[in-house]
PDB file of N, CA and C in Angstrom:
ATOM      1  N   GLU A   1      25.745   7.116  80.701  1.00 78.00           N
ATOM      2  CA  GLU A   1      24.664   7.896  81.518  1.00 78.00           C
ATOM      3  C   GLU A   1      24.275   9.109  80.598  1.00 78.00           C
ATOM      4  N   PRO A   2      22.904   9.168  79.818  1.00 75.00           N
ATOM      5  CA  PRO A   2      22.128  10.018  79.704  1.00 75.00           C
ATOM      6  C   PRO A   2      21.780  11.453  80.352  1.00 75.00           C
ATOM      7  N   ASP A   3      21.960  13.032  78.835  1.00 76.00           N
ATOM      8  CA  ASP A   3      22.264  13.769  79.316  1.00 76.00           C
ATOM      9  C   ASP A   3      20.995  14.388  80.309  1.00 76.00           C
ATOM     10  N   VAL A   4      20.802  15.330  81.368  1.00 82.00           N
ATOM     11  CA  VAL A   4      19.533  15.896  81.589  1.00 82.00           C
ATOM     12  C   VAL A   4      19.556  16.584  81.795  1.00 82.00           C
ATOM     13  N   THR A   5      19.222  17.649  81.452  1.00 83.00           N
ATOM     14  CA  THR A   5      18.728  19.002  81.964  1.00 83.00           C
ATOM     15  C   THR A   5      17.894  19.595  82.249  1.00 83.00           C
ATOM     16  N   ARG A   6      17.283  19.904  83.302  1.00 89.00           N
ATOM     17  CA  ARG A   6      15.612  21.134  83.408  1.00 89.00           C
ATOM     18  C   ARG A   6      15.670  21.706  82.958  1.00 89.00           C
ATOM     19  N   LEU A   7      15.186  22.984  82.431  1.00 87.00           N
ATOM     20  CA  LEU A   7      14.961  23.605  82.325  1.00 87.00           C
ATOM     21  C   LEU A   7      13.689  24.344  82.004  1.00 87.00           C
ATOM     22  N   VAL A   8      13.774  25.905  82.473  1.00 90.00           N
ATOM     23  CA  VAL A   8      12.111  26.384  82.304  1.00 90.00           C
ATOM     24  C   VAL A   8      12.199  27.213  80.657  1.00 90.00           C
ATOM     25  N   PRO A   9      11.632  27.207  79.341  1.00 88.00           N
ATOM     26  CA  PRO A   9      11.829  27.977  78.658  1.00 88.00           C
ATOM     27  C   PRO A   9      11.115  29.699  78.869  1.00 88.00           C
ATOM     28  N   ASP A  10      11.451  30.278  78.532  1.00 89.00           N
ATOM     29  CA  ASP A  10      11.869  31.539  78.131  1.00 89.00           C
ATOM     30  C   ASP A  10      10.150  32.219  76.827  1.00 89.00           C
ATOM     31  N   ALA A  11       9.593  33.060  77.580  1.00 87.00           N
ATOM     32  CA  ALA A  11       8.253  33.145  76.823  1.00 87.00           C
ATOM     33  C   ALA A  11       9.463  34.038  75.235  1.00 87.00           C
ATOM     34  N   GLY A  12      10.160  34.292  75.079  1.00 86.00           N
ATOM     35  CA  GLY A  12      10.694  34.502  74.597  1.00 86.00           C
ATOM     36  C   GLY A  12      11.605  32.832  73.120  1.00 86.00           C
ATOM     37  N   ASP A  13      11.237  31.792  74.044  1.00 91.00           N
ATOM     38  CA  ASP A  13      12.677  30.970  73.116  1.00 91.00           C
ATOM     39  C   ASP A  13      11.186  30.142  71.973  1.00 91.00           C
ATOM     40  N   SER A  14      12.223  30.316  71.337  1.00 90.00           N
ATOM     41  CA  SER A  14      10.576  29.521  70.226  1.00 90.00           C
ATOM     42  C   SER A  14       9.987  27.845  69.491  1.00 90.00           C
ATOM     43  N   PHE A  15      11.168  27.766  70.131  1.00 93.00           N
ATOM     44  CA  PHE A  15      11.496  25.794  69.659  1.00 93.00           C
ATOM     45  C   PHE A  15      12.389  25.492  70.564  1.00 93.00           C
ATOM     46  N   VAL A  16      12.518  24.158  70.262  1.00 94.00           N
ATOM     47  CA  VAL A  16      13.093  22.888  71.518  1.00 94.00           C
ATOM     48  C   VAL A  16      14.204  21.797  70.212  1.00 94.00           C
ATOM     49  N   VAL A  17      15.274  21.995  70.834  1.00 96.00           N
ATOM     50  CA  VAL A  17      15.727  20.848  69.395  1.00 96.00           C
ATOM     51  C   VAL A  17      16.288  19.933  70.337  1.00 96.00           C
ATOM     52  N   LEU A  18      15.227  18.408  70.545  1.00 94.00           N
ATOM     53  CA  LEU A  18      15.703  17.440  71.149  1.00 94.00           C
ATOM     54  C   LEU A  18      16.824  16.316  69.994  1.00 94.00           C
ATOM     55  N   ALA A  19      17.536  15.862  70.330  1.00 95.00           N
ATOM     56  CA  ALA A  19      19.184  14.897  69.666  1.00 95.00           C
ATOM     57  C   ALA A  19      18.769  13.401  70.931  1.00 95.00           C
ATOM     58  N   SER A  20      19.486  12.807  69.499  1.00 94.00           N
ATOM     59  CA  SER A  20      20.731  11.927  70.498  1.00 94.00           C
ATOM     60  C   SER A  20      22.554  12.233  70.376  1.00 94.00           C
ATOM     61  N   ASP A  21      22.831  12.061  70.411  1.00 92.00           N
ATOM     62  CA  ASP A  21      24.576  11.859  70.712  1.00 92.00           C
ATOM     63  C   ASP A  21      24.569  11.996  69.871  1.00 92.00           C
ATOM     64  N   GLY A  22      24.181  11.508  68.381  1.00 96.00           N
ATOM     65  CA  GLY A  22      25.327  11.707  66.689  1.00 96.00           C
ATOM     66  C   GLY A  22      24.786  13.087  66.275  1.00 96.00           C
ATOM     67  N   LEU A  23      24.031  13.079  66.194  1.00 97.00           N
ATOM     68  CA  LEU A  23      23.939  15.092  66.443  1.00 97.00           C
ATOM     69  C   LEU A  23      24.700  16.399  67.145  1.00 97.00           C
ATOM     70  N   TRP A  24      25.110  15.625  68.695  1.00 95.00           N
ATOM     71  CA  TRP A  24      25.396  16.606  69.521  1.00 95.00           C
ATOM     72  C   TRP A  24      26.917  16.140  69.457  1.00 95.00           C
ATOM     73  N   ASP A  25      27.747  14.869  68.890  1.00 96.00           N
ATOM     74  CA  ASP A  25      28.819  14.731  68.992  1.00 96.00           C
ATOM     75  C   ASP A  25      30.096  15.614  67.430  1.00 96.00           C
ATOM     76  N   VAL A  26      28.747  16.255  66.631  1.00 98.00           N
ATOM     77  CA  VAL A  26      28.997  16.977  65.761  1.00 98.00           C
ATOM     78  C   VAL A  26      29.045  18.530  65.503  1.00 98.00           C
ATOM     79  N   MET A  27      28.267  18.918  66.468  1.00 97.00           N
ATOM     80  CA  MET A  27      28.345  20.605  66.060  1.00 97.00           C
ATOM     81  C   MET A  27      26.804  20.553  67.664  1.00 97.00           C
ATOM     82  N   THR A  28      27.604  22.369  67.998  1.00 97.00           N
ATOM     83  CA  THR A  28      27.269  22.444  69.624  1.00 97.00           C
ATOM     84  C   THR A  28      25.940  22.788  69.565  1.00 97.00           C
ATOM     85  N   ASP A  29      24.833  23.393  70.725  1.00 94.00           N
ATOM     86  CA  ASP A  29      24.485  23.705  70.413  1.00 94.00           C
ATOM     87  C   ASP A  29      24.074  24.761  70.016  1.00 94.00           C
ATOM     88  N   GLN A  30      24.816  26.249  70.018  1.00 97.00           N
ATOM     89  CA  GLN A  30      24.116  27.149  69.051  1.00 97.00           C
ATOM     90  C   GLN A  30      24.381  26.858  67.645  1.00 97.00           C
ATOM     91  N   GLU A  31      25.229  25.745  67.100  1.00 98.00           N
ATOM     92  CA  GLU A  31      25.217  25.526  65.627  1.00 98.00           C
ATOM     93  C   GLU A  31      23.486  25.061  65.168  1.00 98.00           C
ATOM     94  N   ALA A  32      23.628  24.047  66.363  1.00 98.00           N
ATOM     95  CA  ALA A  32      22.176  23.644  66.098  1.00 98.00           C
ATOM     96  C   ALA A  32      21.153  24.987  66.768  1.00 98.00           C
ATOM     97  N   VAL A  33      21.111  25.237  66.644  1.00 97.00           N
ATOM     98  CA  VAL A  33      19.959  26.696  66.919  1.00 97.00           C
ATOM     99  C   VAL A  33      19.570  27.137  66.152  1.00 97.00           C
ATOM    100  N   ASP A  34      21.154  27.724  65.578  1.00 98.00           N
ATOM    101  CA  ASP A  34      21.553  28.615  64.634  1.00 98.00           C
ATOM    102  C   ASP A  34      21.006  28.096  62.729  1.00 98.00           C
ATOM    103  N   CYS A  35      21.643  26.433  62.869  1.00 98.00           N
ATOM    104  CA  CYS A  35      20.560  25.673  61.836  1.00 98.00           C
ATOM    105  C   CYS A  35      19.096  25.536  61.413  1.00 98.00           C
ATOM    106  N   ALA A  36      18.790  25.108  62.665  1.00 97.00           N
ATOM    107  CA  ALA A  36      17.045  25.318  62.784  1.00 97.00           C
ATOM    108  C   ALA A  36      16.779  26.312  62.535  1.00 97.00           C
ATOM    109  N   GLY A  37      16.979  27.330  63.845  1.00 95.00           N
ATOM    110  CA  GLY A  37      15.812  28.818  63.709  1.00 95.00           C
ATOM    111  C   GLY A  37      17.071  29.513  62.374  1.00 95.00           C
ATOM    112  N   GLY A  38      17.440  29.282  62.141  1.00 95.00           N
ATOM    113  CA  GLY A  38      17.285  29.826  60.154  1.00 95.00           C
ATOM    114  C   GLY A  38      16.975  29.159  59.098  1.00 95.00           C
ATOM    115  N   VAL A  39      16.084  28.217  59.022  1.00 94.00           N
ATOM    116  CA  VAL A  39      15.012  26.004  58.441  1.00 94.00           C
ATOM    117  C   VAL A  39      13.695  27.140  58.790  1.00 94.00           C
ATOM    118  N   LEU A  40      13.652  27.564  59.787  1.00 91.00           N
ATOM    119  CA  LEU A  40      11.934  28.963  60.562  1.00 91.00           C
ATOM    120  C   LEU A  40      12.021  29.879  60.554  1.00 91.00           C
ATOM    121  N   GLN A  41      13.481  30.829  60.076  1.00 88.00           N
ATOM    122  CA  GLN A  41      13.188  32.077  60.288  1.00 88.00           C
ATOM    123  C   GLN A  41      12.807  31.811  58.077  1.00 88.00           C
ATOM    124  N   ALA A  42      13.003  31.396  57.494  1.00 88.00           N
ATOM    125  CA  ALA A  42      13.166  31.572  56.006  1.00 88.00           C
ATOM    126  C   ALA A  42      11.466  31.039  55.568  1.00 88.00           C
ATOM    127  N   SER A  43      10.950  30.859  56.552  1.00 83.00           N
ATOM    128  CA  SER A  43       8.965  29.599  56.386  1.00 83.00           C
ATOM    129  C   SER A  43       8.511  30.801  56.243  1.00 83.00           C
ATOM    130  N   GLU A  44       7.820  31.074  55.456  1.00 74.00           N
ATOM    131  CA  GLU A  44       6.786  31.631  55.173  1.00 74.00           C
ATOM    132  C   GLU A  44       5.121  31.826  55.976  1.00 74.00           C
ATOM    133  N   PRO A  45       5.196  30.204  56.696  1.00 70.00           N
ATOM    134  CA  PRO A  45       4.395  30.619  58.094  1.00 70.00           C
ATOM    135  C   PRO A  45       5.322  30.927  58.968  1.00 70.00           C
ATOM    136  N   TRP A  46       6.316  30.639  58.989  1.00 61.00           N
ATOM    137  CA  TRP A  46       6.335  31.445  60.837  1.00 61.00           C
ATOM    138  C   TRP A  46       6.669  32.494  60.603  1.00 61.00           C
ATOM    139  N   GLN A  47       7.365  33.525  59.181  1.00 60.00           N
ATOM    140  CA  GLN A  47       7.032  35.308  59.180  1.00 60.00           C
ATOM    141  C   GLN A  47       5.197  35.299  60.228  1.00 60.00           C
ATOM    142  N   SER A  48       3.877  34.277  59.657  1.00 63.00           N
ATOM    143  CA  SER A  48       3.349  35.089  60.092  1.00 63.00           C
ATOM    144  C   SER A  48       2.596  34.558  60.767  1.00 63.00           C
ATOM    145  N   GLY A  49       2.715  33.372  61.565  1.00 62.00           N
ATOM    146  CA  GLY A  49       2.825  32.855  62.771  1.00 62.00           C
ATOM    147  C   GLY A  49       1.986  32.186  62.989  1.00 62.00           C
ATOM    148  N   ASN A  50       1.661  31.562  61.783  1.00 66.00           N
ATOM    149  CA  ASN A  50       0.658  30.314  61.552  1.00 66.00           C
ATOM    150  C   ASN A  50       1.883  28.861  60.818  1.00 66.00           C
ATOM    151  N   PHE A  51       2.057  28.385  62.695  1.00 71.00           N
ATOM    152  CA  PHE A  51       3.714  27.641  61.223  1.00 71.00           C
ATOM    153  C   PHE A  51       3.171  26.088  61.911  1.00 71.00           C
ATOM    154  N   GLY A  52       3.512  24.436  62.224  1.00 85.00           N
ATOM    155  CA  GLY A  52       3.252  23.018  63.053  1.00 85.00           C
ATOM    156  C   GLY A  52       4.380  21.895  62.325  1.00 85.00           C
ATOM    157  N   VAL A  53       4.033  21.358  62.027  1.00 86.00           N
ATOM    158  CA  VAL A  53       4.171  20.009  61.675  1.00 86.00           C
ATOM    159  C   VAL A  53       5.927  20.093  60.052  1.00 86.00           C
ATOM    160  N   VAL A  54       5.286  20.704  59.479  1.00 88.00           N
ATOM    161  CA  VAL A  54       5.810  20.583  58.537  1.00 88.00           C
ATOM    162  C   VAL A  54       6.985  21.722  58.085  1.00 88.00           C
ATOM    163  N   GLU A  55       6.938  22.753  58.526  1.00 90.00           N
ATOM    164  CA  GLU A  55       8.020  23.652  60.039  1.00 90.00           C
ATOM    165  C   GLU A  55       9.423  22.503  60.210  1.00 90.00           C
ATOM    166  N   ALA A  56       7.863  22.248  61.788  1.00 93.00           N
ATOM    167  CA  ALA A  56       9.998  21.221  62.200  1.00 93.00           C
ATOM    168  C   ALA A  56       9.575  20.330  61.795  1.00 93.00           C
ATOM    169  N   LYS A  57       9.848  19.922  60.546  1.00 94.00           N
ATOM    170  CA  LYS A  57      10.599  18.350  60.526  1.00 94.00           C
ATOM    171  C   LYS A  57      11.708  19.002  59.477  1.00 94.00           C
ATOM    172  N   ALA A  58      10.901  20.243  59.071  1.00 94.00           N
ATOM    173  CA  ALA A  58      11.527  20.579  57.863  1.00 94.00           C
ATOM    174  C   ALA A  58      13.729  21.095  59.136  1.00 94.00           C
ATOM    175  N   ALA A  59      13.332  21.162  59.720  1.00 96.00           N
ATOM    176  CA  ALA A  59      14.006  21.958  61.157  1.00 96.00           C
ATOM    177  C   ALA A  59      14.736  21.208  60.963  1.00 96.00           C
ATOM    178  N   ALA A  60      14.281  19.873  61.131  1.00 98.00           N
ATOM    179  CA  ALA A  60      15.131  18.801  61.751  1.00 98.00           C
ATOM    180  C   ALA A  60      15.336  17.675  60.881  1.00 98.00           C
ATOM    181  N   ASP A  61      15.443  17.895  59.845  1.00 98.00           N
ATOM    182  CA  ASP A  61      16.164  17.490  58.324  1.00 98.00           C
ATOM    183  C   ASP A  61      16.189  17.570  58.185  1.00 98.00           C
ATOM    184  N   ALA A  62      16.628  19.469  58.183  1.00 98.00           N
ATOM    185  CA  ALA A  62      18.326  20.679  58.347  1.00 98.00           C
ATOM    186  C   ALA A  62      18.888  20.043  59.089  1.00 98.00           C
ATOM    187  N   LEU A  63      18.531  19.877  60.657  1.00 98.00           N
ATOM    188  CA  LEU A  63      19.871  19.061  61.601  1.00 98.00           C
ATOM    189  C   LEU A  63      19.834  18.082  61.125  1.00 98.00           C
ATOM    190  N   LEU A  64      19.329  17.085  60.657  1.00 98.00           N
ATOM    191  CA  LEU A  64      20.154  15.637  60.452  1.00 98.00           C
ATOM    192  C   LEU A  64      20.859  15.437  59.362  1.00 98.00           C
ATOM    193  N   SER A  65      20.679  16.259  57.927  1.00 97.00           N
ATOM    194  CA  SER A  65      21.234  16.005  56.939  1.00 97.00           C
ATOM    195  C   SER A  65      22.756  17.067  57.500  1.00 97.00           C
ATOM    196  N   LEU A  66      23.021  17.779  58.502  1.00 98.00           N
ATOM    197  CA  LEU A  66      23.891  18.256  58.666  1.00 98.00           C
ATOM    198  C   LEU A  66      24.767  17.408  58.990  1.00 98.00           C
ATOM    199  N   SER A  67      24.532  17.124  60.558  1.00 98.00           N
ATOM    200  CA  SER A  67      24.947  16.101  61.037  1.00 98.00           C
ATOM    201  C   SER A  67      25.460  14.543  59.820  1.00 98.00           C
ATOM    202  N   VAL A  68      24.794  14.723  58.853  1.00 97.00           N
ATOM    203  CA  VAL A  68      25.138  13.742  58.785  1.00 97.00           C
ATOM    204  C   VAL A  68      26.441  13.870  57.003  1.00 97.00           C
ATOM    205  N   ARG A  69      25.970  15.344  57.034  1.00 97.00           N
ATOM    206  CA  ARG A  69      27.496  15.763  56.055  1.00 97.00           C
ATOM    207  C   ARG A  69      29.537  15.939  57.009  1.00 97.00           C
ATOM    208  N   ARG A  70      28.778  16.364  58.084  1.00 97.00           N
ATOM    209  CA  ARG A  70      29.495  16.748  58.956  1.00 97.00           C
ATOM    210  C   ARG A  70      30.340  14.850  59.359  1.00 97.00           C
ATOM    211  N   GLY A  71      29.607  13.591  58.874  1.00 97.00           N
ATOM    212  CA  GLY A  71      30.957  12.314  59.295  1.00 97.00           C
ATOM    213  C   GLY A  71      30.690  12.063  60.822  1.00 97.00           C
ATOM    214  N   THR A  72      29.570  12.499  61.335  1.00 96.00           N
ATOM    215  CA  THR A  72      28.548  11.367  62.026  1.00 96.00           C
ATOM    216  C   THR A  72      28.942  10.316  61.886  1.00 96.00           C
ATOM    217  N   VAL A  73      29.165   9.289  63.273  1.00 94.00           N
ATOM    218  CA  VAL A  73      29.542   8.222  62.919  1.00 94.00           C
ATOM    219  C   VAL A  73      28.621   7.113  64.421  1.00 94.00           C
ATOM    220  N   ASP A  74      27.363   8.269  64.779  1.00 94.00           N
ATOM    221  CA  ASP A  74      26.902   7.827  65.325  1.00 94.00           C
ATOM    222  C   ASP A  74      25.038   7.844  64.598  1.00 94.00           C
ATOM    223  N   ASN A  75      24.226   6.960  65.681  1.00 95.00           N
ATOM    224  CA  ASN A  75      22.991   7.614  65.146  1.00 95.00           C
ATOM    225  C   ASN A  75      22.349   8.358  65.239  1.00 95.00           C
ATOM    226  N   VAL A  76      21.415   8.882  64.611  1.00 96.00           N
ATOM    227  CA  VAL A  76      20.266  10.626  65.413  1.00 96.00           C
ATOM    228  C   VAL A  76      19.526   9.784  64.720  1.00 96.00           C
ATOM    229  N   THR A  77      19.200  11.122  65.834  1.00 97.00           N
ATOM    230  CA  THR A  77      17.418  11.506  65.739  1.00 97.00           C
ATOM    231  C   THR A  77      17.100  12.302  66.264  1.00 97.00           C
ATOM    232  N   VAL A  78      16.452  13.890  65.683  1.00 98.00           N
ATOM    233  CA  VAL A  78      16.088  15.023  66.101  1.00 98.00           C
ATOM    234  C   VAL A  78      14.768  15.404  66.037  1.00 98.00           C
ATOM    235  N   ILE A  79      14.058  15.346  66.751  1.00 97.00           N
ATOM    236  CA  ILE A  79      13.117  17.279  67.205  1.00 97.00           C
ATOM    237  C   ILE A  79      13.610  17.809  67.134  1.00 97.00           C
ATOM    238  N   VAL A  80      12.366  18.659  66.607  1.00 96.00           N
ATOM    239  CA  VAL A  80      12.035  20.215  66.960  1.00 96.00           C
ATOM    240  C   VAL A  80      10.922  20.509  67.493  1.00 96.00           C
ATOM    241  N   MET A  81      11.483  21.015  68.499  1.00 94.00           N
ATOM    242  CA  MET A  81      10.352  20.443  69.098  1.00 94.00           C
ATOM    243  C   MET A  81       9.680  22.317  69.383  1.00 94.00           C
ATOM    244  N   LEU A  82       7.823  23.321  68.523  1.00 91.00           N
ATOM    245  CA  LEU A  82       8.446  24.187  68.549  1.00 91.00           C
ATOM    246  C   LEU A  82       7.243  24.621  69.816  1.00 91.00           C
ATOM    247  N   LEU A  83       7.435  25.619  70.656  1.00 88.00           N
ATOM    248  CA  LEU A  83       6.621  27.096  70.915  1.00 88.00           C
ATOM    249  C   LEU A  83       5.796  27.635  70.839  1.00 88.00           C
ATOM    250  N   GLN A  84       4.312  28.009  70.704  1.00 80.00           N
ATOM    251  CA  GLN A  84       3.792  28.708  71.472  1.00 80.00           C
ATOM    252  C   GLN A  84       3.452  29.489  71.887  1.00 80.00           C
ATOM    253  N   TRP A  85       3.431  31.332  72.107  1.00 71.00           N
ATOM    254  CA  TRP A  85       2.668  31.843  73.988  1.00 71.00           C
ATOM    255  C   TRP A  85       1.461  32.189  72.618  1.00 71.00           C
ATOM    256  N   GLY A  86       0.370  31.764  74.059  1.00 66.00           N
ATOM    257  CA  GLY A  86      -0.314  32.927  73.604  1.00 66.00           C
ATOM    258  C   GLY A  86      -0.839  34.460  74.680  1.00 66.00           C
TER     259      GLY A  86
END
């Protein structure tokens, strides 16, 4: 059975990580947030508020790479969805 969680993002939330169990088997929610958030915050577009697909892909790639380095034995799918509040 899949884990299904329904939540409402807050105005301070800047991204959501959607991933398969291959990622979650080898890292906690907070570790994933720290990894993706670190990549996003280091990007120049993030600091100016003009971010998009390139930054989201870089964050997802970082999570994928980290899960492989940690020895995941399952397939891994990662999507980082950026939230922009107007």
